[in-house]
Amino acid sequence: MAKLYFYYASMNAGKSSTLLQADFNYRERGMRTMLWTAQLDTRSEGMVRSRIGLEADAHLYDPATDLWAEVTTRDPVPDCVLVDEAQFLTRDQAWQLARLADEAGIPVVCYGLRTDFRGELFPGSAALLGIADKLVELKGVCHCGRKATMNLRVDAGGGAVHEGEQTEVGGNDRYVALCRKHFSEALGSPT
């Protein structure tokens, strides 16, 4: 039986490279994959890209994309669906992906951030944490060597950003993966 998987982590934990390795493994066995990434991430330009230099073409989704329809109307339908930047999915899209696993029998593997720069769940991540058949935490590393679970947004000078929109596209220039202790110290006590 097909399952819905959610691989989550902080920034810089290897989510995209893990997705690309899974894509390679399926294709090496002669199976068809369908990759998706968020249109919101303007850095992607229709690609899933990893920091270690791997990349592959991907379909773009936005909040209006009906993933169920986009996948099931393909001829032939893919053997596996892989979704990068899954934190940007809507709740409905997460349920569409679950339906692909449950009704169409297509394994769906999602990769994304669990929380934003304030330590709050993204809507897509919250939905996937609630409904995925299998949750897998990928490990990022804080500068202290502990497991990084948080994403600190920083300004141009490297200072912690305390307020702003939940979503701001950026890489190492805008975000630092930290353990909870150093995240809390950078922001000041959240309580």
mmCIF file of C-alpha atoms in Angstrom:
data_model
loop_
_atom_site.group_PDB
_atom_site.id
_atom_site.type_symbol
_atom_site.label_atom_id
_atom_site.label_comp_id
_atom_site.label_asym_id
_atom_site.label_seq_id
_atom_site.Cartn_x
_atom_site.Cartn_y
_atom_site.Cartn_z
ATOM 1 C CA MET A 1 0.000 0.000 0.000
ATOM 2 C CA ALA A 2 1.277 3.450 -0.943
ATOM 3 C CA LYS A 3 2.016 5.914 1.842
ATOM 4 C CA LEU A 4 2.351 9.645 2.411
ATOM 5 C CA TYR A 5 5.769 10.496 3.852
ATOM 6 C CA PHE A 6 6.935 13.765 5.363
ATOM 7 C CA TYR A 7 10.662 14.371 5.751
ATOM 8 C CA TYR A 8 11.165 17.537 7.779
ATOM 9 C CA ALA A 9 14.129 19.434 9.117
ATOM 10 C CA SER A 10 15.671 22.842 9.666
ATOM 11 C CA MET A 11 17.412 24.673 6.844
ATOM 12 C CA ASN A 12 20.586 23.075 5.501
ATOM 13 C CA ALA A 13 19.787 19.529 6.615
ATOM 14 C CA GLY A 14 19.826 17.981 3.132
ATOM 15 C CA LYS A 15 16.113 17.817 2.324
ATOM 16 C CA SER A 16 16.494 18.604 -1.382
ATOM 17 C CA SER A 17 19.508 16.337 -1.849
ATOM 18 C CA THR A 18 17.599 13.506 -0.145
ATOM 19 C CA LEU A 19 14.651 14.119 -2.488
ATOM 20 C CA LEU A 20 16.954 14.046 -5.511
ATOM 21 C CA GLN A 21 18.537 10.793 -4.312
ATOM 22 C CA ALA A 22 15.067 9.231 -3.963
ATOM 23 C CA ASP A 23 14.197 10.461 -7.463
ATOM 24 C CA PHE A 24 17.369 8.870 -8.836
ATOM 25 C CA ASN A 25 16.637 5.582 -7.059
ATOM 26 C CA TYR A 26 13.133 5.347 -8.570
ATOM 27 C CA ARG A 27 14.299 6.295 -12.055
ATOM 28 C CA GLU A 28 17.249 3.880 -11.895
ATOM 29 C CA ARG A 29 14.677 1.104 -11.477
ATOM 30 C CA GLY A 30 12.784 2.272 -14.559
ATOM 31 C CA MET A 31 10.012 3.992 -12.607
ATOM 32 C CA ARG A 32 8.421 7.343 -13.460
ATOM 33 C CA THR A 33 8.636 10.154 -10.938
ATOM 34 C CA MET A 34 6.953 13.529 -10.775
ATOM 35 C CA LEU A 35 8.781 16.277 -8.886
ATOM 36 C CA TRP A 36 7.087 19.382 -7.496
ATOM 37 C CA THR A 37 8.421 22.525 -5.876
ATOM 38 C CA ALA A 38 6.822 25.760 -4.709
ATOM 39 C CA GLN A 39 6.404 28.526 -7.257
ATOM 40 C CA LEU A 40 6.826 30.905 -4.320
ATOM 41 C CA ASP A 41 10.511 29.988 -4.142
ATOM 42 C CA THR A 42 11.682 32.153 -7.033
ATOM 43 C CA ARG A 43 15.220 30.816 -6.650
ATOM 44 C CA SER A 44 14.121 27.406 -7.964
ATOM 45 C CA GLU A 45 13.104 28.453 -11.498
ATOM 46 C CA GLY A 46 11.260 25.144 -11.973
ATOM 47 C CA MET A 47 14.061 23.077 -10.474
ATOM 48 C CA VAL A 48 14.716 21.201 -7.280
ATOM 49 C CA ARG A 49 18.233 22.291 -6.371
ATOM 50 C CA SER A 50 20.442 21.144 -3.539
ATOM 51 C CA ARG A 51 23.320 23.029 -1.990
ATOM 52 C CA ILE A 52 25.677 20.207 -3.001
ATOM 53 C CA GLY A 53 25.031 20.865 -6.698
ATOM 54 C CA LEU A 54 22.395 18.272 -7.589
ATOM 55 C CA GLU A 55 19.308 19.446 -9.442
ATOM 56 C CA ALA A 56 16.347 18.207 -11.481
ATOM 57 C CA ASP A 57 13.422 19.727 -13.350
ATOM 58 C CA ALA A 58 10.220 20.057 -11.331
ATOM 59 C CA HIS A 59 6.628 21.140 -11.769
ATOM 60 C CA LEU A 60 5.662 24.298 -9.893
ATOM 61 C CA TYR A 61 2.744 24.458 -7.496
ATOM 62 C CA ASP A 62 1.005 27.460 -5.980
ATOM 63 C CA PRO A 63 -1.982 27.578 -3.584
ATOM 64 C CA ALA A 64 -4.433 27.122 -6.491
ATOM 65 C CA THR A 65 -2.781 23.984 -7.916
ATOM 66 C CA ASP A 66 -4.935 20.861 -7.684
ATOM 67 C CA LEU A 67 -2.225 18.265 -7.147
ATOM 68 C CA TRP A 68 -4.696 15.355 -7.328
ATOM 69 C CA ALA A 69 -5.843 16.436 -10.794
ATOM 70 C CA GLU A 70 -2.351 17.339 -12.028
ATOM 71 C CA VAL A 71 -0.988 13.908 -11.103
ATOM 72 C CA THR A 72 -3.910 11.627 -11.950
ATOM 73 C CA THR A 73 -4.520 13.115 -15.413
ATOM 74 C CA ARG A 74 -0.965 12.329 -16.572
ATOM 75 C CA ASP A 75 -0.577 9.543 -19.088
ATOM 76 C CA PRO A 76 1.039 7.544 -17.773
ATOM 77 C CA VAL A 77 0.617 8.454 -14.117
ATOM 78 C CA PRO A 78 3.872 8.563 -12.160
ATOM 79 C CA ASP A 79 5.037 5.733 -9.934
ATOM 80 C CA CYS A 80 6.042 8.220 -7.218
ATOM 81 C CA VAL A 81 5.425 11.899 -6.433
ATOM 82 C CA LEU A 82 8.173 13.901 -4.710
ATOM 83 C CA VAL A 83 7.412 17.360 -3.267
ATOM 84 C CA ASP A 84 10.094 19.851 -2.231
ATOM 85 C CA GLU A 85 9.362 22.948 -0.101
ATOM 86 C CA ALA A 86 6.294 21.132 1.283
ATOM 87 C CA GLN A 87 5.882 23.718 4.041
ATOM 88 C CA PHE A 88 4.258 25.923 1.375
ATOM 89 C CA LEU A 89 1.477 23.429 0.605
ATOM 90 C CA THR A 90 -2.027 24.368 1.650
ATOM 91 C CA ARG A 91 -3.973 22.107 3.981
ATOM 92 C CA ASP A 92 -6.139 21.030 1.026
ATOM 93 C CA GLN A 93 -3.075 20.177 -1.040
ATOM 94 C CA ALA A 94 -1.710 18.011 1.777
ATOM 95 C CA TRP A 95 -5.017 16.123 1.727
ATOM 96 C CA GLN A 96 -4.820 15.834 -2.082
ATOM 97 C CA LEU A 97 -1.422 14.182 -1.655
ATOM 98 C CA ALA A 98 -2.858 11.814 0.954
ATOM 99 C CA ARG A 99 -5.586 10.934 -1.521
ATOM 100 C CA LEU A 100 -2.937 10.115 -4.142
ATOM 101 C CA ALA A 101 -1.462 7.568 -1.749
ATOM 102 C CA ASP A 102 -4.816 6.216 -0.515
ATOM 103 C CA GLU A 103 -6.894 6.139 -3.695
ATOM 104 C CA ALA A 104 -4.436 6.199 -6.596
ATOM 105 C CA GLY A 105 -1.859 3.975 -4.895
ATOM 106 C CA ILE A 106 1.002 6.389 -5.614
ATOM 107 C CA PRO A 107 3.674 6.862 -2.932
ATOM 108 C CA VAL A 108 4.062 10.565 -2.097
ATOM 109 C CA VAL A 109 7.231 11.806 -0.432
ATOM 110 C CA CYS A 110 7.268 15.398 0.877
ATOM 111 C CA TYR A 111 10.261 17.368 2.126
ATOM 112 C CA GLY A 112 10.061 20.652 3.985
ATOM 113 C CA LEU A 113 10.698 22.869 6.948
ATOM 114 C CA ARG A 114 8.742 22.173 10.096
ATOM 115 C CA THR A 115 8.774 25.712 11.509
ATOM 116 C CA ASP A 116 9.306 29.302 10.440
ATOM 117 C CA PHE A 117 11.694 31.927 11.843
ATOM 118 C CA ARG A 118 9.422 32.426 14.879
ATOM 119 C CA GLY A 119 9.222 28.717 15.729
ATOM 120 C CA GLU A 120 5.649 28.481 14.360
ATOM 121 C CA LEU A 121 4.445 25.637 12.153
ATOM 122 C CA PHE A 122 3.917 26.337 8.473
ATOM 123 C CA PRO A 123 0.380 25.393 7.319
ATOM 124 C CA GLY A 124 1.639 22.691 4.949
ATOM 125 C CA SER A 125 3.920 21.243 7.597
ATOM 126 C CA ALA A 126 1.166 21.277 10.222
ATOM 127 C CA ALA A 127 -1.153 19.353 7.886
ATOM 128 C CA LEU A 128 1.534 16.833 6.950
ATOM 129 C CA LEU A 129 2.580 16.316 10.570
ATOM 130 C CA GLY A 130 -1.047 15.481 11.295
ATOM 131 C CA ILE A 131 -1.853 13.156 8.390
ATOM 132 C CA ALA A 132 1.369 11.615 7.015
ATOM 133 C CA ASP A 133 1.744 7.860 7.357
ATOM 134 C CA LYS A 134 5.431 8.229 8.110
ATOM 135 C CA LEU A 135 7.322 11.156 9.629
ATOM 136 C CA VAL A 136 11.096 11.323 9.248
ATOM 137 C CA GLU A 137 13.251 14.006 10.835
ATOM 138 C CA LEU A 138 16.423 14.820 8.939
ATOM 139 C CA LYS A 139 19.188 16.170 11.116
ATOM 140 C CA GLY A 140 20.704 19.598 10.682
ATOM 141 C CA VAL A 141 23.585 20.821 12.823
ATOM 142 C CA CYS A 142 23.812 23.967 14.945
ATOM 143 C CA HIS A 143 27.155 25.790 15.251
ATOM 144 C CA CYS A 144 27.480 24.226 18.722
ATOM 145 C CA GLY A 145 27.209 20.693 17.329
ATOM 146 C CA ARG A 146 23.705 19.989 18.638
ATOM 147 C CA LYS A 147 20.813 19.049 16.394
ATOM 148 C CA ALA A 148 19.450 22.133 14.612
ATOM 149 C CA THR A 149 15.654 22.257 14.823
ATOM 150 C CA MET A 150 15.010 25.985 14.373
ATOM 151 C CA ASN A 151 15.453 28.513 11.551
ATOM 152 C CA LEU A 152 16.640 31.955 12.606
ATOM 153 C CA ARG A 153 15.994 34.745 10.099
ATOM 154 C CA VAL A 154 18.813 37.252 10.006
ATOM 155 C CA ASP A 155 19.220 40.719 8.514
ATOM 156 C CA ALA A 156 22.050 41.823 6.229
ATOM 157 C CA GLY A 157 24.303 42.354 9.256
ATOM 158 C CA GLY A 158 23.615 38.895 10.688
ATOM 159 C CA GLY A 159 21.305 40.138 13.460
ATOM 160 C CA ALA A 160 18.200 38.195 14.453
ATOM 161 C CA VAL A 161 14.937 39.297 12.813
ATOM 162 C CA HIS A 162 12.028 39.289 15.271
ATOM 163 C CA GLU A 163 9.068 40.269 13.075
ATOM 164 C CA GLY A 164 7.859 39.980 9.519
ATOM 165 C CA GLU A 165 5.872 37.843 7.115
ATOM 166 C CA GLN A 166 5.983 34.110 7.744
ATOM 167 C CA THR A 167 7.466 33.495 4.327
ATOM 168 C CA GLU A 168 10.522 35.258 2.983
ATOM 169 C CA VAL A 169 12.518 33.367 0.404
ATOM 170 C CA GLY A 170 16.205 33.136 1.152
ATOM 171 C CA GLY A 171 19.126 30.876 1.785
ATOM 172 C CA ASN A 172 22.196 31.137 3.973
ATOM 173 C CA ASP A 173 22.131 34.906 3.517
ATOM 174 C CA ARG A 174 18.768 35.131 5.348
ATOM 175 C CA TYR A 175 18.544 32.058 7.596
ATOM 176 C CA VAL A 176 20.686 30.178 10.079
ATOM 177 C CA ALA A 177 19.824 26.707 11.369
ATOM 178 C CA LEU A 178 20.162 26.575 15.164
ATOM 179 C CA CYS A 179 19.373 24.333 18.113
ATOM 180 C CA ARG A 180 16.487 25.582 20.261
ATOM 181 C CA LYS A 181 18.870 26.927 22.943
ATOM 182 C CA HIS A 182 20.794 29.164 20.541
ATOM 183 C CA PHE A 183 17.609 30.150 18.680
ATOM 184 C CA SER A 184 16.074 31.313 21.984
ATOM 185 C CA GLU A 185 19.240 33.160 22.959
ATOM 186 C CA ALA A 186 19.354 34.927 19.571
ATOM 187 C CA LEU A 187 15.741 36.083 19.825
ATOM 188 C CA GLY A 188 15.698 36.692 23.543
ATOM 189 C CA SER A 189 13.359 34.684 25.728
ATOM 190 C CA PRO A 190 10.103 34.067 23.787
ATOM 191 C CA THR A 191 8.039 33.971 26.982
#
